[in-house]
Structures are given as C-alpha cells and as structure tokens.
Coordinates of C-alpha atoms and ligand atoms in Angstrom, one line a residue:
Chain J
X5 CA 158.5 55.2 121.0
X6 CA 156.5 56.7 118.5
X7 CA 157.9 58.2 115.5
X8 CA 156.1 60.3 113.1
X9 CA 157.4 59.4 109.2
X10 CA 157.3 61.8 106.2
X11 CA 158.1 59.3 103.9
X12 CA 158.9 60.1 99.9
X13 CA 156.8 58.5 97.8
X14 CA 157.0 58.2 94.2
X15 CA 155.9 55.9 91.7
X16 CA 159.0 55.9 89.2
X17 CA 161.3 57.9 87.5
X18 CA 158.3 60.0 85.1
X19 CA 155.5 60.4 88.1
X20 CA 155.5 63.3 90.7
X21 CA 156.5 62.3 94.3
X22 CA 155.2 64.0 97.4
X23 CA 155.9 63.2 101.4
X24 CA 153.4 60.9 102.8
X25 CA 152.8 60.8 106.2
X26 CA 152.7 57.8 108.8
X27 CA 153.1 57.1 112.3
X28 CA 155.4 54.3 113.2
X29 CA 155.9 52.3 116.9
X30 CA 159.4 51.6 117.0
X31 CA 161.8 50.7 119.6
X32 CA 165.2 52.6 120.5
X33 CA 167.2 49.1 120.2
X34 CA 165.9 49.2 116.4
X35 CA 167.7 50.1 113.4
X36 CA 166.6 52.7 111.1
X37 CA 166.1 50.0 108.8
X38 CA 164.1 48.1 111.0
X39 CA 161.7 50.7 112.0
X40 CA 161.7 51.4 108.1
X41 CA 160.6 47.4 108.4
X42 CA 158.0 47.7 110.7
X43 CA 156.4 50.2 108.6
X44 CA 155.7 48.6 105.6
X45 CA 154.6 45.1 107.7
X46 CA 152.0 47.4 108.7
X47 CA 151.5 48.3 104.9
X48 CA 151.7 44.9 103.7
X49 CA 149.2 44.3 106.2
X50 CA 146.9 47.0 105.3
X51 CA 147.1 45.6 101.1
X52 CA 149.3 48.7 100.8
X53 CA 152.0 49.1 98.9
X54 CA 155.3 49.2 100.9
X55 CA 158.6 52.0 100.4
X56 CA 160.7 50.7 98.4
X57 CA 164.3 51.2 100.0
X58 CA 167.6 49.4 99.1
X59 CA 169.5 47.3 101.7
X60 CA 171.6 44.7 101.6
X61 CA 174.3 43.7 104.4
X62 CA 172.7 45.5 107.4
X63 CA 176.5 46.0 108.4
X64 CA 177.4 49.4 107.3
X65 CA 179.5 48.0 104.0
X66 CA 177.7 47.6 100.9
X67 CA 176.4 51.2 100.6
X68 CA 172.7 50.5 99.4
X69 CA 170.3 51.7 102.5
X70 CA 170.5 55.4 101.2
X71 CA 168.3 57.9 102.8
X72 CA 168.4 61.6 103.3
X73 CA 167.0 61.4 106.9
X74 CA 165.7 64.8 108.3
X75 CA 168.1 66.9 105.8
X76 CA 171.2 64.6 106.5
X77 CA 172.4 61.3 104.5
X78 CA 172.7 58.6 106.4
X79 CA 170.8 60.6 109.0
X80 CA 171.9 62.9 112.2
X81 CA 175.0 60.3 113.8
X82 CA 178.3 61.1 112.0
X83 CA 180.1 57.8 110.2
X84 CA 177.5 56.0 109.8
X85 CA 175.5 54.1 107.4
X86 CA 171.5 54.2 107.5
X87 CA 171.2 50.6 108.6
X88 CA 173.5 51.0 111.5
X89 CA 171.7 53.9 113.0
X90 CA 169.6 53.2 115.6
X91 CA 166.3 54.9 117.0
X92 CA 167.7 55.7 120.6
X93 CA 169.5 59.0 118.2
X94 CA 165.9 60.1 118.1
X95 CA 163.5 61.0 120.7
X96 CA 159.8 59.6 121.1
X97 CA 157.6 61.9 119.1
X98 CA 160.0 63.0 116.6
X99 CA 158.9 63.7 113.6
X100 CA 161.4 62.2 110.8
X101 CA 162.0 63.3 107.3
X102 CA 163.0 60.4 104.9
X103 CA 164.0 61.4 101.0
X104 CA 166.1 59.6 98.5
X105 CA 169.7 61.0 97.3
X106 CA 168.9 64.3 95.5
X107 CA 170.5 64.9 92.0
X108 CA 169.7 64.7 88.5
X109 CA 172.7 62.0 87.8
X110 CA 170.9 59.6 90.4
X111 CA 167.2 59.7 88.8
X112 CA 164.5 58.0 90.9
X113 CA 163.7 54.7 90.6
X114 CA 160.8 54.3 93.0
X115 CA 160.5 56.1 96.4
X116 CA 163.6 56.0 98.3
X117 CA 165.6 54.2 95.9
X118 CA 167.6 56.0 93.1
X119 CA 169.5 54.7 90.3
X120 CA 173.2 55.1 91.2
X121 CA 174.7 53.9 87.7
X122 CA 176.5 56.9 87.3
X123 CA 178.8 55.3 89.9
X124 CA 179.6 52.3 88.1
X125 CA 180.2 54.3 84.1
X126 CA 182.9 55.7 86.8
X127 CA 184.5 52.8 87.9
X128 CA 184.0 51.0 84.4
X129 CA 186.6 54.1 83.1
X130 CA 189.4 53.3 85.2
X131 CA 188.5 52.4 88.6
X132 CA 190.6 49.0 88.2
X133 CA 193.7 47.9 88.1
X134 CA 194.9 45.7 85.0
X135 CA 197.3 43.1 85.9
X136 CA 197.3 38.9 85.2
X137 CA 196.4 37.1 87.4
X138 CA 198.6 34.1 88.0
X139 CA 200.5 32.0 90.6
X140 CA 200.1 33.8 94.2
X141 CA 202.9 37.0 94.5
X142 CA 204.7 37.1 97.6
X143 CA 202.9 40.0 99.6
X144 CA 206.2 41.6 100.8
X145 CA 207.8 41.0 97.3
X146 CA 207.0 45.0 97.0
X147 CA 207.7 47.4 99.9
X148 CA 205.7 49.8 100.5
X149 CA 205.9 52.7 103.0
X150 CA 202.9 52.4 106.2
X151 CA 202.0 55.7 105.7
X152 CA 201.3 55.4 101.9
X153 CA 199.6 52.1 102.6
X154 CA 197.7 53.8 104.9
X155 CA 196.5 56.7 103.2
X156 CA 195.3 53.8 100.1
X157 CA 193.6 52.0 103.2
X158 CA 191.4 55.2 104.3
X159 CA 190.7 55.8 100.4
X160 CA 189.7 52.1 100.1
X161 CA 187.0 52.5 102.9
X162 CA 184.9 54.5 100.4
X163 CA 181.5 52.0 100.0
X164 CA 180.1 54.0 96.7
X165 CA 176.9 54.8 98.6
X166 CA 176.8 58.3 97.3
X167 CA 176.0 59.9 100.2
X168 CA 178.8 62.8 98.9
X169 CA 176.6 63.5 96.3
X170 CA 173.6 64.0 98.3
X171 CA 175.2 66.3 100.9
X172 CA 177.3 68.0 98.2
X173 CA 175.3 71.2 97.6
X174 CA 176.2 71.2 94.1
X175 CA 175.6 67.3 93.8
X176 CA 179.5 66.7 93.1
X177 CA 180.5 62.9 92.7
X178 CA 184.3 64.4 93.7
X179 CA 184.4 62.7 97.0
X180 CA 183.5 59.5 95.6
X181 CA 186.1 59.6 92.1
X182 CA 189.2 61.2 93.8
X183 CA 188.4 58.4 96.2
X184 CA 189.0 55.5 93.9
X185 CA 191.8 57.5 92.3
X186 CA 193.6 58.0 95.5
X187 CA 192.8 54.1 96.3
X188 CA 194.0 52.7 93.2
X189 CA 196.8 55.0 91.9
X190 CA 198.9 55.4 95.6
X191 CA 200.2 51.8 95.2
X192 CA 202.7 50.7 93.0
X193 CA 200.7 48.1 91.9
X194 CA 197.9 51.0 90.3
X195 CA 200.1 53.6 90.1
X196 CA 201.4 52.3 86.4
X197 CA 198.0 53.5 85.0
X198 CA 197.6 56.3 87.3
X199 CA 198.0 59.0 84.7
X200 CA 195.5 57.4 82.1
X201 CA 193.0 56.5 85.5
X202 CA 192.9 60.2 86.5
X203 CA 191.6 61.8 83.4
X204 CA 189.1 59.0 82.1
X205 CA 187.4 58.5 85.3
X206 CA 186.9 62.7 85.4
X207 CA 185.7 62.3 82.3
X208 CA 182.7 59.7 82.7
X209 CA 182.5 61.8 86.5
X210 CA 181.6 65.1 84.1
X211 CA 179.5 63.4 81.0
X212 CA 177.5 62.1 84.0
X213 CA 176.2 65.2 84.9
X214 CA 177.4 65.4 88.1
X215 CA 178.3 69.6 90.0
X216 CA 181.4 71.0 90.4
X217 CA 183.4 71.0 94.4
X218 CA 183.1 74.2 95.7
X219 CA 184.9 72.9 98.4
X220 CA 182.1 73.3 101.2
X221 CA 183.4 70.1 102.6
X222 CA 179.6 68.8 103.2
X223 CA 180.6 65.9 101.7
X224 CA 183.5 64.6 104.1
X225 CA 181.6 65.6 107.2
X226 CA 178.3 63.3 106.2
X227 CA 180.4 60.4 104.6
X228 CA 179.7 57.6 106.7
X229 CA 183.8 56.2 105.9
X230 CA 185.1 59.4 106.7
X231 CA 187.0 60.0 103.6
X232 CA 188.7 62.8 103.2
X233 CA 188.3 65.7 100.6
X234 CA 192.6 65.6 101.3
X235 CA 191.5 62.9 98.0
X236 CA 190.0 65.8 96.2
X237 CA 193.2 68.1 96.3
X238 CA 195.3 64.6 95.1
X239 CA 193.0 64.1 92.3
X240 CA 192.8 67.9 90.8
X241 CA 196.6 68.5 91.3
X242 CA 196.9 64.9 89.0
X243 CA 194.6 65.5 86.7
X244 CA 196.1 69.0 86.2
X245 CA 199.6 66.9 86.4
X246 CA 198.8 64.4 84.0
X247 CA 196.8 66.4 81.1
X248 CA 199.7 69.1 81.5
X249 CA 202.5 66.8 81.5
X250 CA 202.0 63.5 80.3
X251 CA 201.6 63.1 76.6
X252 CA 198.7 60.7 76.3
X253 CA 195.5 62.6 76.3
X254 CA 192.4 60.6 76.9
Chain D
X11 CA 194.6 71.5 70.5
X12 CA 191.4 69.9 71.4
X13 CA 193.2 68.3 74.5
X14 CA 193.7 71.5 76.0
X15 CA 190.1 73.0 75.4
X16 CA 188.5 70.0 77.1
X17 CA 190.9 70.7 80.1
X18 CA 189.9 74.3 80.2
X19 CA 185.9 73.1 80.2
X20 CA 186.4 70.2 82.3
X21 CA 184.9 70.1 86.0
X22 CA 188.5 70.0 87.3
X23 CA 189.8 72.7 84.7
X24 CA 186.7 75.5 85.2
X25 CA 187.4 75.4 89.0
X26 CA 191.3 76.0 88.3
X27 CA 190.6 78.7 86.3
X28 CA 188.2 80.0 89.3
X29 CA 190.7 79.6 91.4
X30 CA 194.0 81.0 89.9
X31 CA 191.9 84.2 88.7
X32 CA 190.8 84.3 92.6
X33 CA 194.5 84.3 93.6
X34 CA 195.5 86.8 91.4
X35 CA 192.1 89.1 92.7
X36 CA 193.9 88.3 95.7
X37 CA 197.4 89.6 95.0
X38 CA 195.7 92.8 93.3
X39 CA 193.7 93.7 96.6
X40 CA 196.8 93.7 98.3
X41 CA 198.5 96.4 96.3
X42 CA 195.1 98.3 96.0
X43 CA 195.1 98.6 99.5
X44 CA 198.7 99.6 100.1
X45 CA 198.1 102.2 97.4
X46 CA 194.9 103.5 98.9
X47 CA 196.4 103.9 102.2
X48 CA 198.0 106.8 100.7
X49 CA 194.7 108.4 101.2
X50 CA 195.1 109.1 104.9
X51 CA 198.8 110.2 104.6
X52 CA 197.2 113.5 105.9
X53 CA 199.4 115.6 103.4
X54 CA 196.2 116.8 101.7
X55 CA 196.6 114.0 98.6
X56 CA 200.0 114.7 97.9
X57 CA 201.7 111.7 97.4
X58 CA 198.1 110.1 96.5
X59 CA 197.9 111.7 93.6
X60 CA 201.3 111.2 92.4
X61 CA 201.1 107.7 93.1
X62 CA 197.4 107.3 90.9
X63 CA 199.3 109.5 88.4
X64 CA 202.2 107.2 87.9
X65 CA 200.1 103.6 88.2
X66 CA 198.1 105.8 85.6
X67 CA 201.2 106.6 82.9
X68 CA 203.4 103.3 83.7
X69 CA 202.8 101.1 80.7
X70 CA 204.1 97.9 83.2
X71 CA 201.0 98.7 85.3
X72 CA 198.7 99.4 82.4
X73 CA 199.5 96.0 80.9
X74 CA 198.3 94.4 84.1
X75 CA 195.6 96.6 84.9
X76 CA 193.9 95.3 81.6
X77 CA 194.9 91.9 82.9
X78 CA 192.4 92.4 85.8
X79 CA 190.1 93.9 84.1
X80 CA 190.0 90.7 82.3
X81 CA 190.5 88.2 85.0
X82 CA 187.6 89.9 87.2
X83 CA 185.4 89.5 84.1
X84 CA 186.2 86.2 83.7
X85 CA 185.9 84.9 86.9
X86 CA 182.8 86.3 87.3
X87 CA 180.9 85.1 84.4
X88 CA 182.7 81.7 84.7
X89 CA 181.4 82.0 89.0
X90 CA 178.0 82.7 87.8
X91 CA 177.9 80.2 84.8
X92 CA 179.0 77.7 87.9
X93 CA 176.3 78.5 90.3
X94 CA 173.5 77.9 87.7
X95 CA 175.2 74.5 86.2
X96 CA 175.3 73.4 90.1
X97 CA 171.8 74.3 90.8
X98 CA 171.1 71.9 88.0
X99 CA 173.0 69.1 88.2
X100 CA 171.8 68.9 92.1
X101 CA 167.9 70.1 91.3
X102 CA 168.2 72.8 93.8
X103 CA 171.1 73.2 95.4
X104 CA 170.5 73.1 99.4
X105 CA 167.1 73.4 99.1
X106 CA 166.4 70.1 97.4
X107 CA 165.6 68.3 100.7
X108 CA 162.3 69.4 102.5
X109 CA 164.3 69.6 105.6
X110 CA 167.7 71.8 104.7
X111 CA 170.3 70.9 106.8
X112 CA 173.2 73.5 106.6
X113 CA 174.8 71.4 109.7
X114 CA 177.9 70.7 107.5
X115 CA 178.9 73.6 105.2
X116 CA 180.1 77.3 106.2
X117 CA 177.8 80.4 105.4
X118 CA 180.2 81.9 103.0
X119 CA 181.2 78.4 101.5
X120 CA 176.8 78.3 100.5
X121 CA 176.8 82.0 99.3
X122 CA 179.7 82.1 97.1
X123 CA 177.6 83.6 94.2
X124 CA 175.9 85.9 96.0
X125 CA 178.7 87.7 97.3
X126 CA 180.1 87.4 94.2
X127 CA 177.6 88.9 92.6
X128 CA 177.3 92.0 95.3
X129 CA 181.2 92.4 94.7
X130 CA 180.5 92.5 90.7
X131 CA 177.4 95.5 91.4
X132 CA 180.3 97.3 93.7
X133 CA 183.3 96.8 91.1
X134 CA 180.8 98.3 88.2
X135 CA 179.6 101.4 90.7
X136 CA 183.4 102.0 91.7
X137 CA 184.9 101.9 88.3
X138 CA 182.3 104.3 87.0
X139 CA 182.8 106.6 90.3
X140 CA 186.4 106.7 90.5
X141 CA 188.1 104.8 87.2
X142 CA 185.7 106.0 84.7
X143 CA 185.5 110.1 86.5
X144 CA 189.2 110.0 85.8
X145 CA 190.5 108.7 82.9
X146 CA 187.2 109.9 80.8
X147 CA 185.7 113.2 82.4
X148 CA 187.7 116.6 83.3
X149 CA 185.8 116.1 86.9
X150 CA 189.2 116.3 88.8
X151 CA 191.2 119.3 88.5
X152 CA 194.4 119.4 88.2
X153 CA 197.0 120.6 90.7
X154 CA 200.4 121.1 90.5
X155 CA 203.5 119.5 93.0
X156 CA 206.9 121.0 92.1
X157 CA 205.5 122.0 89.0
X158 CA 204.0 118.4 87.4
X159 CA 200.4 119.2 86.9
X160 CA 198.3 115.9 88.2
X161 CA 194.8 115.5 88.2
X162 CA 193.6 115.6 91.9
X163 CA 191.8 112.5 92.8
X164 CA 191.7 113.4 96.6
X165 CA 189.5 115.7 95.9
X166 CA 186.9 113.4 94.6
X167 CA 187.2 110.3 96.8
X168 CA 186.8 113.2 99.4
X169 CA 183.8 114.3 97.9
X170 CA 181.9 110.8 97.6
X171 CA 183.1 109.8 101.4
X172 CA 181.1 112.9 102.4
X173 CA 178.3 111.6 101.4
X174 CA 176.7 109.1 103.9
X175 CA 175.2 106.7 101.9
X176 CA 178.1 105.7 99.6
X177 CA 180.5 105.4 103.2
X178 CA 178.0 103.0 104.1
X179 CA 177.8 101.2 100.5
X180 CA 181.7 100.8 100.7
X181 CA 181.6 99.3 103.7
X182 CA 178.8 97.0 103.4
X183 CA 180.6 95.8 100.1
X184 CA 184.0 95.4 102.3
X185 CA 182.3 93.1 104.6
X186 CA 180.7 91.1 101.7
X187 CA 185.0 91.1 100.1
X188 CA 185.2 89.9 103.7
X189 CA 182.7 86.6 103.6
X190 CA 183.9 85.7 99.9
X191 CA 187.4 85.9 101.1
X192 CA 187.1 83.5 103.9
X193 CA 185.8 81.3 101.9
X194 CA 187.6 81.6 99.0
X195 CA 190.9 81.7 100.2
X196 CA 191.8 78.3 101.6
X197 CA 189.2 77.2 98.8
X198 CA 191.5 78.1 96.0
X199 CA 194.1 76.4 97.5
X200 CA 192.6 73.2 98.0
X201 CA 191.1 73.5 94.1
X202 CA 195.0 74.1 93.0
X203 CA 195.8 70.6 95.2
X204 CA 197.5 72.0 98.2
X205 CA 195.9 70.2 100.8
X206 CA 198.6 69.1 103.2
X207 CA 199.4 68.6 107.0
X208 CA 201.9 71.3 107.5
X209 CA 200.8 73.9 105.6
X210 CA 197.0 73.3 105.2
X211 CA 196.6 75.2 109.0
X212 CA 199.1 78.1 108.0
X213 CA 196.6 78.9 104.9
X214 CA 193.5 78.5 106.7
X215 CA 195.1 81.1 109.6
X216 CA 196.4 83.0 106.6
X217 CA 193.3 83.2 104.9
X218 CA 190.9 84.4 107.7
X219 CA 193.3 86.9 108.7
X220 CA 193.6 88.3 104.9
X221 CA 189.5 88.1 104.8
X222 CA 189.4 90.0 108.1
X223 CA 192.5 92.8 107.5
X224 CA 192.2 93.8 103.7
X225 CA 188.4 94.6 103.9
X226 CA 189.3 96.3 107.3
X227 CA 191.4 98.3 105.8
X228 CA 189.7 99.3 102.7
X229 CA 186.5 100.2 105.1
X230 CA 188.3 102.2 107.2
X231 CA 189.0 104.8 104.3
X232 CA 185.5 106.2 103.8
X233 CA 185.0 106.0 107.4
X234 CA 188.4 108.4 108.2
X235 CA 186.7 110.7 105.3
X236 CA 183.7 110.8 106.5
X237 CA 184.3 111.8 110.1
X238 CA 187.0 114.2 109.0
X239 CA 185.5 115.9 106.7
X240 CA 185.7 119.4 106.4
Ligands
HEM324 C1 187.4 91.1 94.9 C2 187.2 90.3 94.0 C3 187.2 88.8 94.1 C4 188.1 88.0 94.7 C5 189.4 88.4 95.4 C6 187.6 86.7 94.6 C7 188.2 85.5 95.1 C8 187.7 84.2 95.0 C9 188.4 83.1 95.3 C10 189.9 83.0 95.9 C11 187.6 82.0 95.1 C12 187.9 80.5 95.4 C13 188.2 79.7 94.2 C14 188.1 78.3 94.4 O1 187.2 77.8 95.1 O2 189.0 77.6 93.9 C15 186.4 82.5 94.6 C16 185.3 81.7 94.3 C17 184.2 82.2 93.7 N1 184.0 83.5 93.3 FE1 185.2 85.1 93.6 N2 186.4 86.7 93.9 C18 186.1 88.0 93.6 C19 185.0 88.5 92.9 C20 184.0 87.7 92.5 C21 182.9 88.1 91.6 C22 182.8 89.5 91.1 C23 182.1 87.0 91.4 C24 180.9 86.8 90.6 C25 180.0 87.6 90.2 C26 182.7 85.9 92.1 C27 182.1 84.6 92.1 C28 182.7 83.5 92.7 C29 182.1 82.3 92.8 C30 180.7 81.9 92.4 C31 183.0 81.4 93.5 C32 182.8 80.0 93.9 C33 183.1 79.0 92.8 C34 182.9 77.6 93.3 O3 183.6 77.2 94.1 O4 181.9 77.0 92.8 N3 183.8 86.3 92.7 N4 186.5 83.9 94.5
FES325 S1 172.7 47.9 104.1 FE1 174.7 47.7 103.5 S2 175.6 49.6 104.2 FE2 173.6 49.7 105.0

C-alpha cells in the first residue's frame, strides 16, 4: 500500500518546523512504527537525515512512540499506543499527518520527539510512596477491598506518554497527575501521604505551564490506557479536601 | 493567608471558582424564569409589576442581587482570563495540529468562551434595556393596583418584544444560554468532584434537560409578545 507522509520536521527546539512531504510503501501487517522505519531506511539510504521519533518497547507500555497522527495521538484506533497500530487502520493512498505532542510544557526536541520532563518535575513532587524497604511483607498482611484495588489497578495503567496533553484542547496534564494521585493515594500503603501528594504534585503540574480541564473529556477518549477523567473529579475534590482541611499547607 | 491565595489562583482553585459562580448563575436563572413567567399571566402586568416591585424594595433580594451582579462579573473575566491562558499553554488550542480533529470533544465543551462571551454582550444590552430603564430613568409610568403606585414594567418589555429584531436577539441569546448550559452543567459538577456511578447519569439527564427547558422558557416570552401584540 502506498501511504502518502506529511511528516514534521524540525531541527530543534529554536528552528521553525514545517510538514515535509514523502511517499512511503508499506504493508497492512506493519506497525506504524515500522512504516515510520521504512521511511527513514529509505532516508538513510538517500544520505538523508532520518525523523527522529522515540520508541522503546514496541509493546504498547513505555509510552515513548508519541505521534499526533492525522489530528489524533496515538492515531485513529482507540486504546492504543502508536507502535501497536497497524497500517491495515488505513487505506492504500491515504494521505497521513504525523506531528509531535503540541504544548508549550513539552518543547521540541527534534521532529517528532518532544521533551516530556514536565512529567517527571511531577512525579519527582509526590508521585512515590516513602516506605523502608526491608524483609518481604506478607501481601495479605493488609486487606484491601477488590473494588478499591481495582480502581488503583485502572489508575496504575497510566504509561506517562502524554497523549492527555496533546488531545487536551487546553494542553492540561490533569489526566496524567490525578492519575498518579488516584494510583498512589487509594491504597493504604500511599494513602498516609495522600494529603501532602495531592497539593505538591498540583503544584509542579501548574509551575509547569501546563492548561486548565475544561472538562471536554478529549483526553480519556484518546488515552491509549483508558483512564478515566472519574481520576480528575478524585483529585480536585482532594486537593480542595486537603488545602481546606488539613493543616499542612505545601 | 498566603495558603489560601495560592488555592484561589491555583489550576484546581480558578476552575472551582468557575464552577461554583456557574452553579449559583444556575440557581438565579431558575428564579428569573419563574418570575418572568409572570409576564404571560395575561392580567395585563398585574402581578408582574408587583412582583418586579417587591424583588425591587426587598433588602433580602437586593443583597443578593449585588451578589450576582458580582458573581456574573467574575466569572466572566475569570472565563475569559482562562480561555487566553489555555490558548497559551497549548499554542493554539484545537488548531495546533494541521489536521484538527474534534472527533473527541462536544461543540459546546470547544466554545465555552464564545458563548460566554455572547451571553456577557446580551447581559450588558439587557441590563441597560430593562435594569438600567427602570431603576435610573422615569421611562415606565407608574400605575396604580388597590391604590400602591408601581412603576409599570409591562409596558416596556411590551414595547421591546414588538420590535422584531430584539425578539429575535433574545432568542438567539437563549439558544447560546442553551449550548453553555449543556456544557456547563455536568462540567461544574465534575470540577466540584462529583463524578460518581449513581448519580453521574442523573446530572447529565438533569443538565440537558435544564439547558433545553430554561432557555425554552425564557425564549418563549418575546415570542408570546410578539405575536400578541396589540
Ligand atoms: C447565564 C449566565 C451563565 C451561566 C449560568 C454560566 C454557567 C457556567 C457553568 C455551569 C460553567 C461550568 C463550570 C465548570 O466547568 O466547572 C461555565 C463555564 C464557563 N463559562 Fe459560564 N455561565 C454564564 C455566563 C458566562 C459568561 C458571561 C462568560 C464569559 C464571558 C462565561 C464563560 C465561561 C467559560 C469560558 C467557561 C469554561 C471554563 C472552562 O472550563 O475552562 N460564562 N459557565
Ligand atoms: S514504543 Fe513503548 S509504548 Fe509504544
């Protein structure tokens, strides 16, 4: 099949980019990724210089291969990751669209891939949990209920790809935070710092310059986990909880 | 105090302040409307005009009338002040990607500000025409019902719904109420937290019913006046 690419280009974070065109013979069994592949072999083989776009485990869990693909992160198929769409979602003579994540807290780095930092200032404010490790606990030492385990499983699936972001309209990194607050803090083991958790991580999430949730719900329909903005709601009505109530302001 | 100020300016803290001055709008369309209905009791303004005479004197109502004077205000320049600090953080809003995909998100959830902003143009062109006409001009007369003098303000929303272009500006502006609203409504509650199983549904059929009924029923006023007129 063959595909016609518009394919950002840009040399770092100071140049202009623009869309460059190419036409690309792929095969329906490929992965995006792959046809991405056979594209810059062809590059390489013309002593051009190749996209640069971040991959890692080809498997749909590290959250690296991010691509806006015709409008859509991740591209058209719902929950799922660039690298494990295939061609056969697009038709022979399509013409494709491929941009990086669009917003000002994930500048450029070159072409498709963008500096997702931001993410990690978030984590580094409270997206742990602080306990000694030691001798090996007994896992059903601490009962938990299967529905709240649950619900910190489905928050836990997040990957950090920032795909929220780049579907938010508003470029909003709420998906992504309430996320890791709903992951960490519905246990009893992450709960103890729950209150502390909530406000630093919202924090670093608005000194990195990230939109506000207008609630357009873009971001749980293109997240390639599925996560649910239900972890938005948990996350304002805590943070409102814990700067309201608790004493400890961070 | 400083802990309190960064809650008010935080992401989290702006958007509760969006949407608990959105709730109260809400509330005060809801009695507007029940008021205004009054209009086609058919008793030539009667009880109209005592009732816009008494929400005029009652100190009670006064104190919140300034209220939402204030929380209109605020709302809006905090709505506005959002749209522009969105458009910036995402360099461009929906029409950063060459290809805009609007697949995912409602029409009203993408044009919050723009209804907003046609609601703020209507609230300034109805204050002056009604609010402003009565409390700071002698433009309605007075008439008397068991002998209390009232100013008549039939007479003048009568007069402006006989005029075709302002019966059609009211209801344009209804149907824009309409689109913010259905938005808006189940948006608040999700900024306030409330996103559960149970009652998530109830507020989502709760709020496109309110987004479809109050505007309907506002709209329907200058329409009635129009077609009866005299
Ligand atoms: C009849 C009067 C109005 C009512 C009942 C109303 C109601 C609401 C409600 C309930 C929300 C949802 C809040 C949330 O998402 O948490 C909202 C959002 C919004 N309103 Fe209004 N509103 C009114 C007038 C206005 C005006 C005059 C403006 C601006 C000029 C405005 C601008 C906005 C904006 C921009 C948002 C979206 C904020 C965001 O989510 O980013 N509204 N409104
Ligand atoms: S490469 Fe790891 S998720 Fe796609």
């Amino acid at each position: 099949m063959k595909i016609h690419l518009k394919v950002w280009r840009q040399r770092n974070g100071e140049s202009k980019g623009y869309l460059e065109d190419h036409q690309v013979e792929a095969d329906e069994h490929m992965s995006f990724l792959e046809m991405m592949d056979v594209l810059n072999e062809d590059l390489v083989s013309k002593k051009e210089t190749p996209v640069a776009f971040e991959h890692d485990c080809r498997e749909g869990i590290c959250g690296s291969c991010n691509m806006v693909i015709n409008g859509q992160p991740h591209g058209p198929d719902s929950g799922t990751t660039t690298c494990q769409l295939h061609m056969r979602s697009f038709k022979d003579g399509d013409t494709v669209v491929v941009e990086p994540w669009r917003a000002v807290a994930f500048p450029v780095i070159k072409d498709l891939i963008v500096d997702r930092s931001s993410f990690d200032r978030i984590i580094q404010a409270g997206g742990y949990i602080s306990v000694n490790t030691g001798q090996a606990q007994d896992g059903n030492a601490i009962p938990i209920e299967k529905g709240r385990s649950a619900f910190a499983m489905d928050a836990a699936e997040c990957i950090g790809c920032g795909a929220c972001v780049a579907a938010c309209p508003n470029a909003s990194a709420m998906l992504f935070t309430s996320a890791k607050v709903a992951h960490l803090g519905t246990m009893p083991q992450g709960e103890v710092e729950q209150s502390t958790r909530v406000q630093s991580m919202v924090k670093q999430m608005d000194l990195e310059g990230f939109g506000m949730c207008s609630n357009t719900g873009a971001c749980e329909a293109e997240c390639p986990k599925g996560i649910s903005i239900t972890n938005i709601a948990l996350m304002n009505r805590q943070y409102a909880g814990s700067v309201l109530g608790s004493e400890k302001s961070v | 105090m400083s802990w309190l100020t960064n809650f008010l300016f935080s992401s989290i803290g702006r958007k509760l302040t969006m949407s608990l001055t959105g709730i109260f709008l809400i509330l005060f369309l809801t009695v507007h409307l029940l008021g205004n209905l009054q209009l086609l009791a058919g008793d030539g303004g009667e009880k109209f005009n005592l009732y816009a005479d008494f929400m005029g004197q009652n100190p009670l109502i006064q104190f919140i009338s300034i209220g939402n004077f204030f929380f209109i205000f605020l709302h809006a320049v905090l709505g506005i002040l959002l749209y522009f600090q969105n458009k910036a953080a995402s360099g461009g809003g929906t029409s950063r990607y060459a290809v805009k995909s609007t697949k995912t998100t409602t029409y009203s959830s993408r044009n919050m500000a723009w209804f907003g902003t046609v609601i703020l143009v209507f609230i300034l062109i109805h204050l002056f025409q009604f609010w402003f006409k009565m409390k700071m001009t002698s433009i309605p007369e007075l008439v008397t019902y068991d002998g209390v003098e009232v100013k008549n303000l039939y007479t003048l929303v009568a007069a402006t719904f006989s005029n075709i272009p302002f019966v059609i500006f009211y209801v344009v502006s209804m149907i824009v109420i309409g689109l913010h609203l259905s938005h808006g409504f189940q948006s608040a509650f999700q900024t306030l937290g409330l996103n559960h199983k149970k009652y998530t549904p109830i507020i989502n059929g709760l709020g496109t019913a309110y987004s479809i009924l109050i505007p309907l029923g506002f709209a329907i006023i200058p329409i009635v006046f129009y077609l009866t007129k005299a």
